[in-house]
Every structure is written in C-alpha cells, then in structure tokens.
PDB file of C-alpha atoms in Angstrom:
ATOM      1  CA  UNK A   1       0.000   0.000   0.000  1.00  0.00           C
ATOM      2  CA  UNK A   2       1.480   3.653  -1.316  1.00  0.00           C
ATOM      3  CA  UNK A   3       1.547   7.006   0.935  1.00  0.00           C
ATOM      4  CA  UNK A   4      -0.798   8.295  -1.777  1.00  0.00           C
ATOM      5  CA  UNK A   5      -3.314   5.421  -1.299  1.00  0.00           C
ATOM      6  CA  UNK A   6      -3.792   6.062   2.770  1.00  0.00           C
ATOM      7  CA  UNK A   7      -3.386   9.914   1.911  1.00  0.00           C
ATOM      8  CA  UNK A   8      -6.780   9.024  -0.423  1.00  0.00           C
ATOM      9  CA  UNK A   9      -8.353   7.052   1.723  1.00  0.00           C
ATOM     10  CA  UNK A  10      -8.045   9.920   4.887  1.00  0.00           C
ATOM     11  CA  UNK A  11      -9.647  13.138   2.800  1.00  0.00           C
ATOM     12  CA  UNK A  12     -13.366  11.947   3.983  1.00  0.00           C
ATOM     13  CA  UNK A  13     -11.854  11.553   7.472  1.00  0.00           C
ATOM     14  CA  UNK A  14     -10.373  15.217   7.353  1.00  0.00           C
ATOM     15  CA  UNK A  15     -13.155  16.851   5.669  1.00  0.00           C
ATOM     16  CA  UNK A  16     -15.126  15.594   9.039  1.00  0.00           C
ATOM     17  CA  UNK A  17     -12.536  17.126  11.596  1.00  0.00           C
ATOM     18  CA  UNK A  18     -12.518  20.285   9.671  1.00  0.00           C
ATOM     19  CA  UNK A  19     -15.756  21.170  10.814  1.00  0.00           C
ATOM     20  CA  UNK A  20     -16.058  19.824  13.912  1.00  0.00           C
ATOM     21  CA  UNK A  21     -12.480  21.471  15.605  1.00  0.00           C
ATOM     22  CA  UNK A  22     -13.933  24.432  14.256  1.00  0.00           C
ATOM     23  CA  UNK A  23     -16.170  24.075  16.849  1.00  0.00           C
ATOM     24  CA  UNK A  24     -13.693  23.097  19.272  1.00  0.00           C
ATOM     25  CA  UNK A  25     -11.275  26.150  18.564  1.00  0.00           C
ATOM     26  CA  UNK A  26     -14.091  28.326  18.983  1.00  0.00           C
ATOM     27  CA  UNK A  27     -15.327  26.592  22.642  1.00  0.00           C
ATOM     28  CA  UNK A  28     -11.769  26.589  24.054  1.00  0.00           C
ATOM     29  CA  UNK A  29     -10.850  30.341  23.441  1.00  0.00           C
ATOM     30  CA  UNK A  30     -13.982  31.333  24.805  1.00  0.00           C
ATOM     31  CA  UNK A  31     -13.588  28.987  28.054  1.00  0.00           C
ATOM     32  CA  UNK A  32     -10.338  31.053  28.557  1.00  0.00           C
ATOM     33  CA  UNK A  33      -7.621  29.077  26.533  1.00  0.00           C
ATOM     34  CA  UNK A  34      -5.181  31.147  24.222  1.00  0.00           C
ATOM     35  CA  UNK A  35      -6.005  30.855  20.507  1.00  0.00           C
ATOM     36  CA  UNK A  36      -2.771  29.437  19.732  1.00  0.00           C
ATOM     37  CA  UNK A  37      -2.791  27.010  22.964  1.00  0.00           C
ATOM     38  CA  UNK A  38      -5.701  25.377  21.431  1.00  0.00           C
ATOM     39  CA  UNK A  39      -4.460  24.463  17.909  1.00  0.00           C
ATOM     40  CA  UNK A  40      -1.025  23.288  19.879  1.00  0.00           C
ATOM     41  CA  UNK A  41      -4.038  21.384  22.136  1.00  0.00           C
ATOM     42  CA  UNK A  42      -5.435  20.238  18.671  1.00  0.00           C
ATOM     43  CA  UNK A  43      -1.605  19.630  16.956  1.00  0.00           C
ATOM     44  CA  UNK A  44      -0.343  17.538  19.588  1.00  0.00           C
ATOM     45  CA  UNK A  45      -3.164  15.090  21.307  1.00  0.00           C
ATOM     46  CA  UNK A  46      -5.924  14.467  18.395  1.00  0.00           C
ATOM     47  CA  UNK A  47      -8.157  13.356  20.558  1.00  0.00           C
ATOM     48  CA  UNK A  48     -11.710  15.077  20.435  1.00  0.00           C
ATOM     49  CA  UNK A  49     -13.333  14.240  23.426  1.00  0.00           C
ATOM     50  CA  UNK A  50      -9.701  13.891  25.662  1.00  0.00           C
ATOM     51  CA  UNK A  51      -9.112  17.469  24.591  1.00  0.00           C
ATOM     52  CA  UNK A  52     -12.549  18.766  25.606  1.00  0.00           C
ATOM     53  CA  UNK A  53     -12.262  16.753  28.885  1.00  0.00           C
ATOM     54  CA  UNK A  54      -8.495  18.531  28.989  1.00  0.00           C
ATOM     55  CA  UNK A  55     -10.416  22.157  28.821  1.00  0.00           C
ATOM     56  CA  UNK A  56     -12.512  21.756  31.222  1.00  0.00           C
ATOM     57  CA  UNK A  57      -9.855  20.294  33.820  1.00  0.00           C
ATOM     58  CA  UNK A  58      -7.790  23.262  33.175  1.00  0.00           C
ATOM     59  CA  UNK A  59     -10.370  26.069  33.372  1.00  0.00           C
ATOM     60  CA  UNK A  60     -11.275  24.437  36.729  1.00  0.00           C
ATOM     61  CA  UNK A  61      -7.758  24.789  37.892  1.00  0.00           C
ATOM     62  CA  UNK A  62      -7.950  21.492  38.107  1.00  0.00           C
ATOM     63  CA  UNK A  63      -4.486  19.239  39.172  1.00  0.00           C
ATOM     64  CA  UNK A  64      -2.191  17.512  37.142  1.00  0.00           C
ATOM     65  CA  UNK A  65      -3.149  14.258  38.561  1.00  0.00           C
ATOM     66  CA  UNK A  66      -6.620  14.728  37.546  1.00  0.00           C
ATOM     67  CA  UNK A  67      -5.640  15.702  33.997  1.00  0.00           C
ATOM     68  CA  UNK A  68      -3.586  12.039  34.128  1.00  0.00           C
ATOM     69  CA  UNK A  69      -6.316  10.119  35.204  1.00  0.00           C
ATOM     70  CA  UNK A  70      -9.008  11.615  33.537  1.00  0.00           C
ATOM     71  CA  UNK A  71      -7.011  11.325  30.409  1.00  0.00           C
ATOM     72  CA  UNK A  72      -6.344   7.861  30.785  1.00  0.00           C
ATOM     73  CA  UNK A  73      -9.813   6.630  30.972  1.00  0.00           C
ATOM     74  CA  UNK A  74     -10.889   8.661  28.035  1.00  0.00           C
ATOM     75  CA  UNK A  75      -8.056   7.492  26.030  1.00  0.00           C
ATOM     76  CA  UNK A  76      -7.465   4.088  27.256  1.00  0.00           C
ATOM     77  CA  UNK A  77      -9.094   2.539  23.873  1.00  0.00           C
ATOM     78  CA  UNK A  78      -6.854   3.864  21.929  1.00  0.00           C
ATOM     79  CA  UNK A  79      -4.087   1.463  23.648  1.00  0.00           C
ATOM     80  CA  UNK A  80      -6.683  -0.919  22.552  1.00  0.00           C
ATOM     81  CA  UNK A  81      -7.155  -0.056  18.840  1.00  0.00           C
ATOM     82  CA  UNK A  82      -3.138   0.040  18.758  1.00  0.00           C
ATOM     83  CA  UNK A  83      -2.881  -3.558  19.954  1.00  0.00           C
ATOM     84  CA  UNK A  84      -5.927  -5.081  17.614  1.00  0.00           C
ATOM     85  CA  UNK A  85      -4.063  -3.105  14.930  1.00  0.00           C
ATOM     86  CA  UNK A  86      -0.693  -4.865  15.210  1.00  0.00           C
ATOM     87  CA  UNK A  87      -2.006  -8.282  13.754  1.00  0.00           C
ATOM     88  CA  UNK A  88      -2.452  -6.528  10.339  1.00  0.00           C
ATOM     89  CA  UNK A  89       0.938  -4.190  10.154  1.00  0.00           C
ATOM     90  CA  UNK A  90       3.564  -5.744   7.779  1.00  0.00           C
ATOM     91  CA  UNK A  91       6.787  -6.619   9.007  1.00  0.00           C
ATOM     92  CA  UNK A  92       8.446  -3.433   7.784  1.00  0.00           C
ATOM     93  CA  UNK A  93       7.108  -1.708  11.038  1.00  0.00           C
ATOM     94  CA  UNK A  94      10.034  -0.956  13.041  1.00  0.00           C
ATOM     95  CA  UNK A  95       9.585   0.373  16.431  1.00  0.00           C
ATOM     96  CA  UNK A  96       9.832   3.850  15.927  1.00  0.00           C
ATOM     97  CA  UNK A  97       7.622   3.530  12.968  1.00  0.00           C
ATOM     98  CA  UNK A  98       4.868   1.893  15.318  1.00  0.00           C
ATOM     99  CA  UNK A  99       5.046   4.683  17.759  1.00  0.00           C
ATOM    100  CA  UNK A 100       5.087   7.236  14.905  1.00  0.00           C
ATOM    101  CA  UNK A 101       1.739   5.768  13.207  1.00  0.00           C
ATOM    102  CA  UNK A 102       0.495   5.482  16.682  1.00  0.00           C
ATOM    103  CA  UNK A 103      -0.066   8.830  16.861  1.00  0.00           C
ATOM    104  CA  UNK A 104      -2.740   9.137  14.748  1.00  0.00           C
ATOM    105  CA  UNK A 105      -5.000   6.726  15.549  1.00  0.00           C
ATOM    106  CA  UNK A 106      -8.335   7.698  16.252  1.00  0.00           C
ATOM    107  CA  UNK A 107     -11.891   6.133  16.390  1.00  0.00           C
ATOM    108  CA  UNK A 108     -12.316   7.014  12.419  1.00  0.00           C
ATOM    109  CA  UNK A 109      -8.748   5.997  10.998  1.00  0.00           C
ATOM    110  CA  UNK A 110      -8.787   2.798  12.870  1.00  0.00           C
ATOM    111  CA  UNK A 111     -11.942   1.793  11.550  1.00  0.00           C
ATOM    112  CA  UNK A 112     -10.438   2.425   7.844  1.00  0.00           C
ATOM    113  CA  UNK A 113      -7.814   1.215   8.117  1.00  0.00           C
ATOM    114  CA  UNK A 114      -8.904  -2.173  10.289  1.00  0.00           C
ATOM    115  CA  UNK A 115     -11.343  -2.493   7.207  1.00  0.00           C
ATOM    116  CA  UNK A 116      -8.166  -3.027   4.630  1.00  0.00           C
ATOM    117  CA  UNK A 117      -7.812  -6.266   3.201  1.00  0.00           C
ATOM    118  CA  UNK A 118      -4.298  -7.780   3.576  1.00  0.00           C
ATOM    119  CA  UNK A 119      -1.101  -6.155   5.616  1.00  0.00           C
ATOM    120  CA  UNK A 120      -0.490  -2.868   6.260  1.00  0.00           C
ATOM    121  CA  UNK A 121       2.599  -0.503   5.207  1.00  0.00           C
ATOM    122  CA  UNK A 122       4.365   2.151   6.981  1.00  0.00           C
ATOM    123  CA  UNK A 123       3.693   4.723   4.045  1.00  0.00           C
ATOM    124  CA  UNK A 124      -0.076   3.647   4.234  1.00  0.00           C
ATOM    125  CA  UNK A 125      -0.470   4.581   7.682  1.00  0.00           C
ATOM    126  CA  UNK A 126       1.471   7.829   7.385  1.00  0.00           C
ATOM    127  CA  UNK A 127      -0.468   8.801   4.256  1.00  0.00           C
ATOM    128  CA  UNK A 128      -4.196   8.117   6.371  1.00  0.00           C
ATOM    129  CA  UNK A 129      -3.221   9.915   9.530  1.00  0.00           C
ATOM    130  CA  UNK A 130      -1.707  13.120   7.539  1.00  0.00           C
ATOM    131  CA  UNK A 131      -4.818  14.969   6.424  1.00  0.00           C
ATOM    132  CA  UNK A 132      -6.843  14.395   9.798  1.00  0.00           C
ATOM    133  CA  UNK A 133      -3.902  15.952  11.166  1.00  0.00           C
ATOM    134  CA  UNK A 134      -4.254  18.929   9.512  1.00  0.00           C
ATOM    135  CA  UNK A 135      -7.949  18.614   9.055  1.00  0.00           C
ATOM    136  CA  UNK A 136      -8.121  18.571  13.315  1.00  0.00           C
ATOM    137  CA  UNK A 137      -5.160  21.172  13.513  1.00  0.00           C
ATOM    138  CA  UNK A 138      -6.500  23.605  10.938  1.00  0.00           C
ATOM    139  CA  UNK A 139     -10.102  23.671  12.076  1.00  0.00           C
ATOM    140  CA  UNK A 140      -9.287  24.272  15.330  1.00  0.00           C
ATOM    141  CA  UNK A 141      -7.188  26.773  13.839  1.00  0.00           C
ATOM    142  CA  UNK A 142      -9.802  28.799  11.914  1.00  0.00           C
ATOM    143  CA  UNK A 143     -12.342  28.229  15.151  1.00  0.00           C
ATOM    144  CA  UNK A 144      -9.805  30.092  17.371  1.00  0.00           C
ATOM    145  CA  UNK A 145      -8.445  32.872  15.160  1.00  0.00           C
ATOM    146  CA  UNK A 146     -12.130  33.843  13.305  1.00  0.00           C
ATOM    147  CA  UNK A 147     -14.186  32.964  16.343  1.00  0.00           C
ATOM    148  CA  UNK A 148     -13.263  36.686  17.771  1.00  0.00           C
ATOM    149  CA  UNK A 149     -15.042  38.605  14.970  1.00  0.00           C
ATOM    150  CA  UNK A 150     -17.882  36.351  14.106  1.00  0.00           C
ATOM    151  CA  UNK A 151     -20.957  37.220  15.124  1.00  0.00           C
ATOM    152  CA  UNK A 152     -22.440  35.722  18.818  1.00  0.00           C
ATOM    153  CA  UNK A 153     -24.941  33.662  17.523  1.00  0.00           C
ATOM    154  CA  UNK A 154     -22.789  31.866  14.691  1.00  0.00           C
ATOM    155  CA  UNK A 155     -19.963  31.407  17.406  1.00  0.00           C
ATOM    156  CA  UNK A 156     -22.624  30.108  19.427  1.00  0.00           C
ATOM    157  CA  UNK A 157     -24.017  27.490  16.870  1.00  0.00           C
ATOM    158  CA  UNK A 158     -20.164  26.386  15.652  1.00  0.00           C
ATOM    159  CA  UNK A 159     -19.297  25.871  19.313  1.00  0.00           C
ATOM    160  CA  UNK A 160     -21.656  22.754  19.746  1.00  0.00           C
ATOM    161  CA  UNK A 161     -20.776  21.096  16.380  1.00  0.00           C
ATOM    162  CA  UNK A 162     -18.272  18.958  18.699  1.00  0.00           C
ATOM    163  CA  UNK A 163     -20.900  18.092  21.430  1.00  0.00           C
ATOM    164  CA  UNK A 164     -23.046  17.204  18.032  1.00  0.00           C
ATOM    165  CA  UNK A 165     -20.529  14.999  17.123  1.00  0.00           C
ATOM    166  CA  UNK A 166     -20.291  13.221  20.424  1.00  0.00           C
ATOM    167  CA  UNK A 167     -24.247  12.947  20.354  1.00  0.00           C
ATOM    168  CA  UNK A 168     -23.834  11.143  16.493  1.00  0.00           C
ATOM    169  CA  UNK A 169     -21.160   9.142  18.138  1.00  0.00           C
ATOM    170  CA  UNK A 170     -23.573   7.609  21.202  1.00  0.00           C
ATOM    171  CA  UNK A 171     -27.131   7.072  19.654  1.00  0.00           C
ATOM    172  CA  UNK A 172     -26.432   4.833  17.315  1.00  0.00           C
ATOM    173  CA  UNK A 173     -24.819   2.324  19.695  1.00  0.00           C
ATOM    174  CA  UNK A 174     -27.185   3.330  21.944  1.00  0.00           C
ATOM    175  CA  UNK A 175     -30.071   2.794  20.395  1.00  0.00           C
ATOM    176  CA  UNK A 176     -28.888  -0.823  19.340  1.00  0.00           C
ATOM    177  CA  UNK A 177     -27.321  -1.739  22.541  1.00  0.00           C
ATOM    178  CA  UNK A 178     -29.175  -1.172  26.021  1.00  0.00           C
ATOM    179  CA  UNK A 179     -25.945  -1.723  27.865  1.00  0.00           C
ATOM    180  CA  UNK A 180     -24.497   1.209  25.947  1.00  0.00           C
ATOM    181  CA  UNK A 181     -27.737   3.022  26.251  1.00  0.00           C
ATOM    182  CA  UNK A 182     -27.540   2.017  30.360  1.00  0.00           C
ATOM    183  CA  UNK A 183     -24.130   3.276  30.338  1.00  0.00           C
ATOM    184  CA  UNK A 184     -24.654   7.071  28.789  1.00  0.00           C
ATOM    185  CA  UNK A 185     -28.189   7.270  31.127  1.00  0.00           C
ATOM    186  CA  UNK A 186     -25.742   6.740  34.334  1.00  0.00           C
ATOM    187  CA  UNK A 187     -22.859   9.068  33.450  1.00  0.00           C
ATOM    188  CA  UNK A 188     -25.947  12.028  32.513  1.00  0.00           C
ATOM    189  CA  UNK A 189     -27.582  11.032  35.568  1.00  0.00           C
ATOM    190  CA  UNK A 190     -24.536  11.522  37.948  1.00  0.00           C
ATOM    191  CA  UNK A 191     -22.794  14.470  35.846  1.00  0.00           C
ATOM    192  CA  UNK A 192     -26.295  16.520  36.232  1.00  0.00           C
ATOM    193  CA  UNK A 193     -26.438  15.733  40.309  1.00  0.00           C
ATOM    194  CA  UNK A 194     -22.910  16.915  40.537  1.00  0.00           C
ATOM    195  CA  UNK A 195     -24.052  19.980  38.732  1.00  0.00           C
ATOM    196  CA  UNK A 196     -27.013  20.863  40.120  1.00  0.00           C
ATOM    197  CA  UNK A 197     -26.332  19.946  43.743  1.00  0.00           C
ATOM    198  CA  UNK A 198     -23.855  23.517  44.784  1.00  0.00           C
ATOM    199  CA  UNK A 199     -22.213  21.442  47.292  1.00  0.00           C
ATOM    200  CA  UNK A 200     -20.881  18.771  44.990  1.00  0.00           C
ATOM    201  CA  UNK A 201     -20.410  21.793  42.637  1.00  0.00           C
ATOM    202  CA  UNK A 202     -18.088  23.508  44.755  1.00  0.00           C
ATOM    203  CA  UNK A 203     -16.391  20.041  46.735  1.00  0.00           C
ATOM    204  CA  UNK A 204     -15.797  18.051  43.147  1.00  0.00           C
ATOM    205  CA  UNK A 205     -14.127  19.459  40.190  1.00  0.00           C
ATOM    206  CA  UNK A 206     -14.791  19.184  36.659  1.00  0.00           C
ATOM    207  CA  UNK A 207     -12.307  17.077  36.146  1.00  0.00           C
ATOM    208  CA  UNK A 208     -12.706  14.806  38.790  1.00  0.00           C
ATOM    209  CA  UNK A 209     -16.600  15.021  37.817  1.00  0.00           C
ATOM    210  CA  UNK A 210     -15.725  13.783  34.158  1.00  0.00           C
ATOM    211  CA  UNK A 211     -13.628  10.665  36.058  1.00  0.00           C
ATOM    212  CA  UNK A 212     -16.368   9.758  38.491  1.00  0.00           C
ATOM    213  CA  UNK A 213     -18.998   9.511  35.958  1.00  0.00           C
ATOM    214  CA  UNK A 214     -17.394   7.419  33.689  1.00  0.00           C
ATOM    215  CA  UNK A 215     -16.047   5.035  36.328  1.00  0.00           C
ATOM    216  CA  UNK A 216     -19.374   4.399  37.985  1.00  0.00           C
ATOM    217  CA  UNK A 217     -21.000   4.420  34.805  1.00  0.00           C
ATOM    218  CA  UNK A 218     -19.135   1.723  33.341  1.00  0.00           C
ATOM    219  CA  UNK A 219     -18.708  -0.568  36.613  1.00  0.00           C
ATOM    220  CA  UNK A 220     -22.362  -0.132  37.079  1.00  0.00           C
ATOM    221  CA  UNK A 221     -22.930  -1.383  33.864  1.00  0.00           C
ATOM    222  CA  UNK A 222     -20.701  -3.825  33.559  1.00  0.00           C
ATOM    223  CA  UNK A 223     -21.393  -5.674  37.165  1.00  0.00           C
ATOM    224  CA  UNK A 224     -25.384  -5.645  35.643  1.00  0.00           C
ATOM    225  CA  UNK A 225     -24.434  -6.216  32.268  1.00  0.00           C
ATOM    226  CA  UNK A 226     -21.494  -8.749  32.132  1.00  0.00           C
ATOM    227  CA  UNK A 227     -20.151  -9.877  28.494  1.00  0.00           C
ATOM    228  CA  UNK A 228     -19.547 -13.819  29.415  1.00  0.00           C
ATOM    229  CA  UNK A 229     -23.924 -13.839  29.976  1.00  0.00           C
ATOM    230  CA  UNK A 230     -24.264 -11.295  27.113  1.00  0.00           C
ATOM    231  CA  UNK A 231     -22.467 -13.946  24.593  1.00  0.00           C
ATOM    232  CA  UNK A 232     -24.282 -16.421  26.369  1.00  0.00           C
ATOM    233  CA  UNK A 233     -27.502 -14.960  25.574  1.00  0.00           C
ATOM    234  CA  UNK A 234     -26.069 -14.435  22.150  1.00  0.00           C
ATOM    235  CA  UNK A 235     -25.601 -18.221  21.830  1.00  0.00           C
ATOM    236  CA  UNK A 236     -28.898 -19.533  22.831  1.00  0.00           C
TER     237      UNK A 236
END
C-alpha cells in the first residue's frame, strides 16, 4: 500500500474534523484558553473528546493528577485499537515507525484502516493519519483565530458542532445496545447531580466530575451487564 493510497483514503476523514475542531477552537478560546494554545491542544493530542475533557480540567484549575487520570480513561481505547491493529501491520514496522503511526489513531482511521484487506505498510499509515492531522489542527485553527469577529450567535451554533458529534457518536450504539444506552443514562444522571447539587459543585471538580462519571458508569454497567452472559444470551 502507497503514501498516496492512505493519503486518499483519509480526505473523507479530514473533511469531518474540519468542521467539527472548528467548533472546538471556537469553545476553548472562549472557556479562557489562548487561541494558539488550542491548535497546539489540537496539533499535539488528536483526541476530540480527551481534549474537551483537557479544557474543562484546566479552566477548573484542576491538578495535574486529575488531567492524568481523567485522560487515561478517556483514552485508554486507543491502547486498545493500537494492539488489535498490530495483527495486520507488515513486518516493515520498526519500532519507531509503530510509535510514529500510533499517533494518529483515532476512532475514524482505525476503523479504515482495520477495514483493509491484507497487511499494512508504513507509508499507508502515514499517508491516512496526515490529512486528519491537519484537518483537526487547521479547524481548530480557523475556530480560534475567526471565532473573535464572528458574530455571537454563529460562534454560538459552531461551538456545539463537537458536542453534536459526540451525540452522532452515542445514539447509534445506543439505540442498538441497552448496555451502551444504560451506560450514557448513568454518566448524565450523575454528571447533572454533581451539577445541580452547589455542594458537589463547589467540593468536586470538573475534572474529577468527568472521572467519576465514567467510572461508575461503566462498573455499574458492567457488574449488571457482564459480556460472558451477554455472549451467552447471544448463543442460545
């Protein structure tokens, strides 16, 4: 597989994070982050709903050990993708070039290119992460630096395309799968109590708010919900 094959195959991919770290660009500088820290947030993570969760640790003046662990929960399936991924790189993948193709997995260039038929190259994987790079970098980009002179209801409108995106991310799981469903019904559940309720406002950070949610969410689910009786169930 060429460069120019995976640099093909990543336009649609791009096109999509254009829009949507417009929105992004546009929700960090007005939550207090410098224009230019959020397309280095956007340049160096690639990670939509990580870098959101980022935001909102730091405009709560949140810790660094927060920012670790809620980082690590949100991003912890990426490990995963990485690892089903390696059974279909070719042998020319060095180390270096692992952890440089590494960077640029996300949810959408995993699925394209877990969907290829046969190994995959080095130059494959380099030419499908480049343009959602730049697509992720440069919308963020255009959200940060045009979001000052546009007017308050358009900034308002572009600042939700990435909650949008999270929304078209969950229903359609949801809606097939009630343990997925189960899950996003806990985490709204506890993430409006903690910010409703002013003393769990004003006790519990964001950050630690984002953490809590998804922990209990998933346990919860996952002590009522177990796989071994779901594939059991599946079986029958």
């Amino acid at each position: 597989m060429k460069y120019t094959y995976g640099l093909k195959k990543g336009i649609p991919i791009a096109l999509g994070y254009l829009s949507v770290s417009f929105g992004f660009g546009i929700s960090a500088v007005e939550k207090g982050v410098a224009p230019l820290g959020a397309v280095l947030i956007s340049l160096f993570n690639l990670t939509s709903a990580g870098q959101v969760a980022g935001v909102t640790v730091m405009v709560a003046m949140g810790t660094i050990m927060e920012m670790i662990a809620a980082q690590f929960v949100i991003n912890l399936r990426y490990s995963l993708m990485g690892i089903a991924l390696t059974q279909k790189l070719s042998s020319d993948f060095s180390f270096l070039k692992r952890l440089v193709a590494s960077f640029g997995i996300t949810d959408e260039v995993f699925v394209m290119a877990a969907s290829e038929k046969g190994e995959i190259t080095p130059k494959y994987m380099y030419g499908l992460i480049t343009l959602p790079i730049i697509g992720w970098t440069l919308g963020t980009f255009l959200g940060a630096f045009s979001g000052s002179f546009l007017p308050e209801g358009i900034r308002a409108a572009l600042g939700l395309a990435i909650y949008s995106m999270f929304v078209a991310i969950i229903v359609p799981p949801a809606r097939d799968s009630k343990p997925v469903a189960l899950t996003v019904i806990i985490a709204s559940v506890i993430s409006s109590v903690h910010f409703y309720l002013p003393y769990l406002k004003e006790h519990i950070s964001g950050g630690f708010a984002i953490i809590i949610c998804a922990l209990i969410a998933s346990l919860t689910v996952a002590k009522i919900c177990p796989v071994k009786e779901r594939e059991e169930e599946i079986n029958k």
